[in-house]
């Protein structure tokens, strides 16, 4: 049977932030699930790295796992810290920037 959730141990306790190392000068991602209805991805951003402004057809739910990130939604900036979450609504331009080394869980619902 094909696993719906991949790239993560099953039936084992994990700490999500440990699954995506911060690497100097890079954005690192690990896709955990992806289909027509949902996408679940872990990201790490080295300080100063970013995903530039883009749009998504789904609502994007971001949770900060570690560090500090700047989320820009339709031109408005939000500072996201460990344990905090924000929703980037579908079809609005948005971007993510590592204010410092930053790790996040992204869940997009299409």
mmCIF file of C-alpha atoms in Angstrom:
data_model
loop_
_atom_site.group_PDB
_atom_site.id
_atom_site.type_symbol
_atom_site.label_atom_id
_atom_site.label_comp_id
_atom_site.label_asym_id
_atom_site.label_seq_id
_atom_site.Cartn_x
_atom_site.Cartn_y
_atom_site.Cartn_z
ATOM 1 C CA UNK A 1 0.000 0.000 0.000
ATOM 2 C CA UNK A 2 1.278 3.466 -0.901
ATOM 3 C CA UNK A 3 1.835 5.711 2.114
ATOM 4 C CA UNK A 4 -0.155 8.928 2.053
ATOM 5 C CA UNK A 5 2.311 10.592 4.426
ATOM 6 C CA UNK A 6 5.918 10.197 3.286
ATOM 7 C CA UNK A 7 9.452 11.271 4.205
ATOM 8 C CA UNK A 8 8.737 10.942 7.919
ATOM 9 C CA UNK A 9 8.891 7.890 10.195
ATOM 10 C CA UNK A 10 5.551 6.189 10.881
ATOM 11 C CA UNK A 11 4.590 4.968 14.348
ATOM 12 C CA UNK A 12 7.470 6.910 15.888
ATOM 13 C CA UNK A 13 7.529 10.147 17.877
ATOM 14 C CA UNK A 14 9.429 12.851 15.985
ATOM 15 C CA UNK A 15 10.300 16.498 16.530
ATOM 16 C CA UNK A 16 9.391 18.215 13.266
ATOM 17 C CA UNK A 17 12.021 20.961 13.493
ATOM 18 C CA UNK A 18 14.741 18.293 13.606
ATOM 19 C CA UNK A 19 13.678 16.922 10.191
ATOM 20 C CA UNK A 20 14.789 20.021 8.231
ATOM 21 C CA UNK A 21 18.289 21.279 9.052
ATOM 22 C CA UNK A 22 19.139 24.934 8.475
ATOM 23 C CA UNK A 23 21.862 25.191 5.853
ATOM 24 C CA UNK A 24 23.742 28.428 5.236
ATOM 25 C CA UNK A 25 22.485 30.233 2.153
ATOM 26 C CA UNK A 26 19.595 27.839 1.538
ATOM 27 C CA UNK A 27 15.928 27.141 1.938
ATOM 28 C CA UNK A 28 15.477 23.432 2.726
ATOM 29 C CA UNK A 29 12.139 21.642 2.308
ATOM 30 C CA UNK A 30 10.740 18.191 3.012
ATOM 31 C CA UNK A 31 7.354 17.280 1.560
ATOM 32 C CA UNK A 32 5.308 15.093 3.905
ATOM 33 C CA UNK A 33 2.102 14.828 1.855
ATOM 34 C CA UNK A 34 0.837 16.163 -1.440
ATOM 35 C CA UNK A 35 -2.307 15.529 -3.449
ATOM 36 C CA UNK A 36 -5.100 17.516 -5.108
ATOM 37 C CA UNK A 37 -6.616 18.499 -1.745
ATOM 38 C CA UNK A 38 -3.656 19.145 0.576
ATOM 39 C CA UNK A 39 0.077 19.784 0.702
ATOM 40 C CA UNK A 40 2.121 19.396 3.904
ATOM 41 C CA UNK A 41 5.737 20.562 3.829
ATOM 42 C CA UNK A 42 8.456 21.338 6.363
ATOM 43 C CA UNK A 43 10.768 24.254 5.565
ATOM 44 C CA UNK A 44 13.931 25.714 7.038
ATOM 45 C CA UNK A 45 15.346 29.090 6.068
ATOM 46 C CA UNK A 46 18.861 30.253 6.779
ATOM 47 C CA UNK A 47 18.930 33.826 8.048
ATOM 48 C CA UNK A 48 18.233 36.154 5.127
ATOM 49 C CA UNK A 49 16.847 33.466 2.808
ATOM 50 C CA UNK A 50 13.372 33.718 1.360
ATOM 51 C CA UNK A 51 10.628 32.406 -0.859
ATOM 52 C CA UNK A 52 9.779 35.422 -2.990
ATOM 53 C CA UNK A 53 6.284 36.771 -3.537
ATOM 54 C CA UNK A 54 3.930 34.318 -5.205
ATOM 55 C CA UNK A 55 0.293 33.183 -5.077
ATOM 56 C CA UNK A 56 -1.318 29.883 -4.156
ATOM 57 C CA UNK A 57 -4.690 28.479 -5.159
ATOM 58 C CA UNK A 58 -5.177 27.164 -1.614
ATOM 59 C CA UNK A 59 -5.258 28.621 1.871
ATOM 60 C CA UNK A 60 -1.783 28.216 3.377
ATOM 61 C CA UNK A 61 -1.503 27.599 7.135
ATOM 62 C CA UNK A 62 1.991 28.296 8.528
ATOM 63 C CA UNK A 63 3.250 27.329 11.998
ATOM 64 C CA UNK A 64 6.663 28.504 13.201
ATOM 65 C CA UNK A 65 8.594 25.566 14.674
ATOM 66 C CA UNK A 66 11.774 27.482 15.527
ATOM 67 C CA UNK A 67 13.335 30.913 15.062
ATOM 68 C CA UNK A 68 11.731 34.039 13.617
ATOM 69 C CA UNK A 69 10.239 34.498 10.170
ATOM 70 C CA UNK A 70 8.657 37.378 8.348
ATOM 71 C CA UNK A 71 5.479 36.563 6.469
ATOM 72 C CA UNK A 72 4.236 39.111 3.944
ATOM 73 C CA UNK A 73 0.606 38.826 2.840
ATOM 74 C CA UNK A 74 -0.739 41.246 0.237
ATOM 75 C CA UNK A 75 1.990 43.757 1.175
ATOM 76 C CA UNK A 76 1.465 43.579 4.962
ATOM 77 C CA UNK A 77 4.309 42.145 7.084
ATOM 78 C CA UNK A 78 3.867 39.824 10.065
ATOM 79 C CA UNK A 79 6.635 38.568 12.372
ATOM 80 C CA UNK A 80 6.092 34.903 13.252
ATOM 81 C CA UNK A 81 7.816 33.363 16.290
ATOM 82 C CA UNK A 82 8.065 29.829 17.631
ATOM 83 C CA UNK A 83 4.649 28.369 18.394
ATOM 84 C CA UNK A 84 2.754 31.014 16.417
ATOM 85 C CA UNK A 85 0.688 30.420 13.278
ATOM 86 C CA UNK A 86 -0.848 32.460 10.483
ATOM 87 C CA UNK A 87 -3.062 31.762 7.469
ATOM 88 C CA UNK A 88 -2.070 33.132 4.071
ATOM 89 C CA UNK A 89 -5.392 33.255 2.182
ATOM 90 C CA UNK A 90 -5.687 31.712 -1.265
ATOM 91 C CA UNK A 91 -4.939 33.944 -4.240
ATOM 92 C CA UNK A 92 -3.305 36.756 -2.207
ATOM 93 C CA UNK A 93 0.370 37.452 -2.951
ATOM 94 C CA UNK A 94 2.601 36.270 -0.126
ATOM 95 C CA UNK A 95 6.261 35.678 0.722
ATOM 96 C CA UNK A 96 8.341 34.132 3.535
ATOM 97 C CA UNK A 97 11.679 35.476 4.818
ATOM 98 C CA UNK A 98 14.068 34.182 7.488
ATOM 99 C CA UNK A 99 14.547 37.076 9.922
ATOM 100 C CA UNK A 100 16.886 34.619 11.619
ATOM 101 C CA UNK A 101 17.271 30.878 11.100
ATOM 102 C CA UNK A 102 13.623 29.845 10.807
ATOM 103 C CA UNK A 103 11.730 26.560 10.532
ATOM 104 C CA UNK A 104 8.065 26.173 9.685
ATOM 105 C CA UNK A 105 5.347 23.684 8.893
ATOM 106 C CA UNK A 106 3.234 24.625 5.879
ATOM 107 C CA UNK A 107 -0.189 23.078 5.287
ATOM 108 C CA UNK A 108 -1.979 24.175 2.112
ATOM 109 C CA UNK A 109 -5.639 23.241 1.673
ATOM 110 C CA UNK A 110 -6.855 23.388 -1.951
#
